[in-house]
Amino acid sequence: MKNIFLIALLLISASCSTTPVTGNKAFLLTSSETENQQGEDAYKEILSKEKEVKGTPEARMVEEIGKRIAAVANQPDFKWEFRTLQSDEPNAFCLPGGKVAVYTGIFKYAKNEAGLATVMGHEIGHAIARHGGQRMSQQMATNAALAGLAVVGLSKMDNTKKTVVMAALGAGATYGIILPFSRKHETEADEIGLVLMSKAGYDPRESVNFWDRFSQASAGKAPPEFLSTHPNSTNRRDHLRELLPKVLPDYENSAKLGIGKNL
Ligand SMILES: [Zn+2]
């Protein structure tokens, strides 16, 4: 009963916010402050379990690209961090509040800075659009047991709830749970990522090449977060190609780094 009351309260206080860049409407029961705090907690927990790579040329490249994207992302409440984790998985994520992790397994597909900026821009796009918060809000609205997630820190949750939150925020891989984002969220993250990489100075045309080589190379394997089955890679590449005329002026006005250094 208490939980039903809590859900009713949450629904009344739910906000319909507008997503930056795309202007889409978003259903949110969570506050960005809570999401960012939970993102920070989840990041710390992941870093305590995974092996971080520091000081290599690749790790420095991750930081440099991240800083360039952060400089154009206009997210004053984010406390950005860009870390490289040792793993053969070709994956990456960005938790709420700008906590980015890139797995070393992605480097051979990214091939160059613009390829890596495509991946990082996409992941950062999920965080800017608050897709983690939206997923958490959906779970809270449909499951009474999870109604209190919006107001509790990760350290105070039991393991089941913590796993739900970690998966919703996009940090589930460490726990063996990768929750695919919806097609709408994937497309939105692609769009935001493309704008960010262009403004940061990376040639957005390389994003099309990246998706091509990545989808070919990983065909038949379990897809990582950013290559979920939807949208399929042909649609995704075609959509990015359609968007190029919109973002090329941003690139022309930037520092124009081209595809950058090779990895
Ligand atoms: Zn994604």
Short mmCIF file of C-alpha atoms and ligand atoms in Angstrom, two decimals:
data_model
loop_
_atom_site.label_atom_id
_atom_site.label_comp_id
_atom_site.label_asym_id
_atom_site.label_seq_id
_atom_site.Cartn_x
_atom_site.Cartn_y
_atom_site.Cartn_z
CA MET A 1 0.00 0.00 0.00
CA LYS A 2 2.77 2.35 0.94
CA ASN A 3 4.46 1.61 -2.38
CA ILE A 4 1.31 2.32 -4.37
CA PHE A 5 1.00 5.65 -2.60
CA LEU A 6 4.64 6.34 -3.41
CA ILE A 7 4.11 5.54 -7.09
CA ALA A 8 1.08 7.84 -7.22
CA LEU A 9 3.15 10.60 -5.68
CA LEU A 10 5.96 9.99 -8.15
CA LEU A 11 3.60 10.06 -11.11
CA ILE A 12 2.07 13.33 -9.95
CA SER A 13 5.51 14.87 -9.61
CA ALA A 14 6.73 13.35 -12.89
CA SER A 15 8.17 15.84 -15.25
CA CYS A 16 8.04 15.78 -18.98
CA SER A 17 11.36 17.30 -19.94
CA THR A 18 12.80 18.15 -23.33
CA THR A 19 15.93 16.41 -24.55
CA PRO A 20 18.80 18.67 -25.65
CA VAL A 21 19.77 18.63 -29.36
CA THR A 22 16.87 16.47 -30.55
CA GLY A 23 14.04 18.31 -28.73
CA ASN A 24 12.25 15.01 -28.02
CA LYS A 25 10.02 14.75 -24.94
CA ALA A 26 11.20 12.53 -22.10
CA PHE A 27 9.24 10.93 -19.22
CA LEU A 28 11.21 11.27 -16.01
CA LEU A 29 10.44 10.41 -12.39
CA THR A 30 14.04 10.91 -11.34
CA SER A 31 15.97 14.13 -10.83
CA SER A 32 19.22 14.72 -12.66
CA GLU A 33 20.90 15.26 -9.26
CA THR A 34 19.96 11.76 -8.13
CA GLU A 35 20.88 10.23 -11.48
CA ASN A 36 24.28 11.92 -11.40
CA GLN A 37 24.90 10.79 -7.82
CA GLN A 38 23.93 7.22 -8.67
CA GLY A 39 26.09 7.42 -11.79
CA GLU A 40 29.04 8.47 -9.67
CA ASP A 41 28.44 5.65 -7.15
CA ALA A 42 28.10 3.08 -9.94
CA TYR A 43 31.29 4.36 -11.61
CA LYS A 44 33.27 3.99 -8.38
CA GLU A 45 31.96 0.49 -7.94
CA ILE A 46 32.91 -0.50 -11.49
CA LEU A 47 36.39 1.00 -11.18
CA SER A 48 36.94 -1.02 -8.02
CA LYS A 49 36.20 -4.23 -9.95
CA GLU A 50 37.81 -3.58 -13.34
CA LYS A 51 41.44 -3.10 -14.36
CA GLU A 52 42.12 0.47 -15.42
CA VAL A 53 44.74 1.30 -18.06
CA LYS A 54 46.66 4.51 -17.40
CA GLY A 55 49.33 6.47 -19.23
CA THR A 56 49.24 4.58 -22.56
CA PRO A 57 48.87 6.56 -25.81
CA GLU A 58 45.37 5.08 -26.18
CA ALA A 59 44.31 6.07 -22.66
CA ARG A 60 45.61 9.59 -23.27
CA MET A 61 43.66 9.70 -26.53
CA VAL A 62 40.46 8.71 -24.71
CA GLU A 63 41.03 11.60 -22.29
CA GLU A 64 41.82 14.10 -25.00
CA ILE A 65 38.76 13.22 -27.10
CA GLY A 66 36.62 13.25 -23.97
CA LYS A 67 37.80 16.72 -22.99
CA ARG A 68 37.13 18.07 -26.47
CA ILE A 69 33.61 16.63 -26.44
CA ALA A 70 32.98 17.89 -22.89
CA ALA A 71 34.04 21.38 -23.98
CA VAL A 72 31.19 21.53 -26.52
CA ALA A 73 28.59 19.47 -24.63
CA ASN A 74 27.28 22.31 -22.44
CA GLN A 75 26.64 20.19 -19.33
CA PRO A 76 27.72 22.37 -16.40
CA ASP A 77 26.47 19.91 -13.77
CA PHE A 78 28.54 17.00 -15.14
CA LYS A 79 31.77 16.03 -13.35
CA TRP A 80 33.48 14.51 -16.37
CA GLU A 81 35.88 11.56 -16.12
CA PHE A 82 37.29 9.56 -19.02
CA ARG A 83 38.87 6.23 -18.17
CA THR A 84 40.13 3.26 -20.16
CA LEU A 85 39.40 -0.25 -18.90
CA GLN A 86 41.29 -3.41 -19.84
CA SER A 87 38.81 -5.76 -21.54
CA ASP A 88 38.54 -7.64 -24.82
CA GLU A 89 34.90 -6.60 -25.05
CA PRO A 90 34.44 -3.96 -27.76
CA ASN A 91 32.39 -1.66 -25.57
CA ALA A 92 32.06 1.70 -23.86
CA PHE A 93 29.59 3.54 -21.64
CA CYS A 94 28.85 6.92 -20.13
CA LEU A 95 26.99 7.04 -16.82
CA PRO A 96 24.83 9.99 -15.75
CA GLY A 97 26.97 12.96 -14.78
CA GLY A 98 29.64 12.32 -17.44
CA LYS A 99 31.42 9.23 -16.13
CA VAL A 100 32.87 7.68 -19.28
CA ALA A 101 34.62 4.32 -19.67
CA VAL A 102 36.12 2.91 -22.87
CA TYR A 103 37.14 -0.77 -23.06
CA THR A 104 40.43 -1.52 -24.80
CA GLY A 105 38.58 -4.05 -27.01
CA ILE A 106 37.07 -1.20 -29.03
CA PHE A 107 40.37 0.30 -30.23
CA LYS A 108 40.97 -2.07 -33.13
CA TYR A 109 37.55 -1.15 -34.55
CA ALA A 110 37.74 2.57 -33.82
CA LYS A 111 41.03 2.74 -35.75
CA ASN A 112 41.46 6.51 -35.36
CA GLU A 113 40.41 9.43 -33.17
CA ALA A 114 37.26 10.18 -35.15
CA GLY A 115 36.20 6.52 -34.86
CA LEU A 116 36.70 6.67 -31.11
CA ALA A 117 34.88 10.02 -30.99
CA THR A 118 31.94 8.31 -32.73
CA VAL A 119 31.71 5.74 -29.93
CA MET A 120 32.30 8.21 -27.09
CA GLY A 121 29.93 10.79 -28.60
CA HIS A 122 27.22 8.15 -28.83
CA GLU A 123 27.66 7.05 -25.21
CA ILE A 124 27.80 10.63 -23.96
CA GLY A 125 24.63 11.23 -26.01
CA HIS A 126 22.80 8.65 -23.86
CA ALA A 127 23.91 10.49 -20.70
CA ILE A 128 23.00 13.97 -21.98
CA ALA A 129 19.56 12.76 -23.05
CA ARG A 130 19.16 11.11 -19.62
CA HIS A 131 18.28 7.73 -21.08
CA GLY A 132 19.41 6.00 -17.87
CA GLY A 133 17.00 8.13 -15.83
CA GLN A 134 14.23 7.42 -18.32
CA ARG A 135 14.79 3.67 -18.06
CA MET A 136 14.82 3.89 -14.29
CA SER A 137 11.61 5.94 -14.39
CA GLN A 138 9.90 3.31 -16.53
CA GLN A 139 10.89 0.57 -14.09
CA MET A 140 9.70 2.62 -11.13
CA ALA A 141 6.36 3.33 -12.78
CA THR A 142 5.67 -0.32 -13.51
CA ASN A 143 7.13 -2.07 -10.46
CA ALA A 144 5.98 -1.06 -6.99
CA ALA A 145 9.04 -2.62 -5.35
CA LEU A 146 11.26 -0.18 -7.20
CA ALA A 147 9.28 2.96 -6.47
CA GLY A 148 11.83 4.27 -4.00
CA LEU A 149 14.81 4.11 -6.36
CA ALA A 150 14.68 7.81 -7.06
CA VAL A 151 15.64 8.84 -3.57
CA VAL A 152 18.12 6.23 -2.40
CA GLY A 153 21.88 6.09 -2.82
CA LEU A 154 23.36 2.91 -4.29
CA SER A 155 25.16 2.06 -1.06
CA LYS A 156 21.82 1.84 0.78
CA MET A 157 20.22 -0.57 -1.70
CA ASP A 158 20.04 -4.34 -1.51
CA ASN A 159 21.83 -6.20 -4.31
CA THR A 160 18.71 -6.80 -6.41
CA LYS A 161 17.79 -3.12 -6.52
CA LYS A 162 21.38 -2.10 -7.07
CA THR A 163 21.61 -4.41 -10.08
CA VAL A 164 18.41 -2.93 -11.50
CA VAL A 165 19.79 0.58 -11.16
CA MET A 166 23.21 -0.30 -12.56
CA ALA A 167 21.62 -1.98 -15.58
CA ALA A 168 19.19 0.91 -16.14
CA LEU A 169 22.03 3.44 -16.03
CA GLY A 170 24.03 1.39 -18.53
CA ALA A 171 26.68 -0.01 -16.20
CA GLY A 172 25.37 -3.57 -16.12
CA ALA A 173 28.17 -5.18 -18.15
CA THR A 174 30.31 -5.54 -15.04
CA TYR A 175 27.48 -7.63 -13.57
CA GLY A 176 26.80 -9.56 -16.76
CA ILE A 177 23.66 -7.60 -17.58
CA ILE A 178 23.50 -5.49 -20.69
CA LEU A 179 20.11 -3.89 -21.04
CA PRO A 180 19.69 -2.71 -24.64
CA PHE A 181 18.44 0.82 -25.12
CA SER A 182 15.30 1.25 -27.21
CA ARG A 183 15.50 2.07 -30.88
CA LYS A 184 14.39 5.63 -30.13
CA HIS A 185 17.18 6.06 -27.57
CA GLU A 186 19.81 4.55 -29.86
CA THR A 187 18.84 6.87 -32.71
CA GLU A 188 18.81 9.86 -30.35
CA ALA A 189 22.27 8.97 -28.99
CA ASP A 190 23.56 8.65 -32.58
CA GLU A 191 22.24 12.12 -33.43
CA ILE A 192 23.64 13.79 -30.31
CA GLY A 193 26.95 11.97 -30.75
CA LEU A 194 27.26 13.15 -34.34
CA VAL A 195 26.68 16.78 -33.34
CA LEU A 196 29.17 16.52 -30.48
CA MET A 197 31.97 14.95 -32.53
CA SER A 198 31.49 17.56 -35.29
CA LYS A 199 31.64 20.49 -32.86
CA ALA A 200 34.65 18.90 -31.14
CA GLY A 201 36.51 18.93 -34.47
CA TYR A 202 36.25 15.32 -35.66
CA ASP A 203 35.12 14.64 -39.21
CA PRO A 204 31.54 13.32 -38.82
CA ARG A 205 31.84 11.40 -42.12
CA GLU A 206 34.10 8.94 -40.29
CA SER A 207 31.10 7.85 -38.18
CA VAL A 208 29.59 6.20 -41.25
CA ASN A 209 32.86 4.33 -41.93
CA PHE A 210 33.11 3.31 -38.28
CA TRP A 211 29.66 1.71 -38.19
CA ASP A 212 30.39 -0.06 -41.46
CA ARG A 213 33.61 -1.67 -40.33
CA PHE A 214 32.35 -2.36 -36.86
CA SER A 215 29.13 -4.06 -37.92
CA GLN A 216 31.00 -6.22 -40.43
CA ALA A 217 33.73 -7.20 -38.01
CA SER A 218 31.35 -8.06 -35.18
CA ALA A 219 28.71 -9.82 -37.29
CA GLY A 220 27.45 -12.96 -35.58
CA LYS A 221 28.89 -12.04 -32.17
CA ALA A 222 26.87 -10.79 -29.22
CA PRO A 223 26.42 -7.08 -29.82
CA PRO A 224 27.77 -4.62 -27.26
CA GLU A 225 25.65 -1.73 -26.00
CA PHE A 226 26.13 0.57 -28.96
CA LEU A 227 25.56 -2.14 -31.55
CA SER A 228 22.27 -3.46 -30.28
CA THR A 229 19.99 -5.13 -32.80
CA HIS A 230 17.99 -1.94 -33.19
CA PRO A 231 18.36 0.11 -35.21
CA ASN A 232 20.07 -2.35 -37.51
CA SER A 233 23.43 -1.19 -38.76
CA THR A 234 22.28 -0.42 -42.32
CA ASN A 235 19.48 1.84 -41.08
CA ARG A 236 21.81 3.44 -38.62
CA ARG A 237 24.47 4.19 -41.22
CA ASP A 238 21.86 5.54 -43.66
CA HIS A 239 20.39 7.75 -40.96
CA LEU A 240 23.82 9.15 -40.04
CA ARG A 241 24.53 9.80 -43.70
CA GLU A 242 21.26 11.74 -43.99
CA LEU A 243 22.25 13.85 -40.98
CA LEU A 244 25.68 14.78 -42.36
CA PRO A 245 24.55 17.95 -44.21
CA LYS A 246 23.16 19.25 -40.89
CA VAL A 247 26.37 18.73 -38.91
CA LEU A 248 29.05 19.47 -41.52
CA PRO A 249 28.76 23.24 -40.88
CA ASP A 250 29.54 22.55 -37.20
CA TYR A 251 32.61 20.65 -38.31
CA GLU A 252 33.65 23.42 -40.73
CA ASN A 253 33.47 25.94 -37.85
CA SER A 254 35.52 23.73 -35.52
CA ALA A 255 39.27 23.18 -35.13
CA LYS A 256 38.92 20.56 -37.91
CA LEU A 257 41.11 17.69 -36.79
CA GLY A 258 39.93 15.38 -39.58
CA ILE A 259 40.04 11.74 -38.49
CA GLY A 260 42.89 12.61 -36.10
CA LYS A 261 45.72 10.26 -35.21
CA ASN A 262 45.54 6.54 -35.91
CA LEU A 263 45.20 4.21 -32.96
ZN ZN B 1 23.63 3.20 -27.44
#
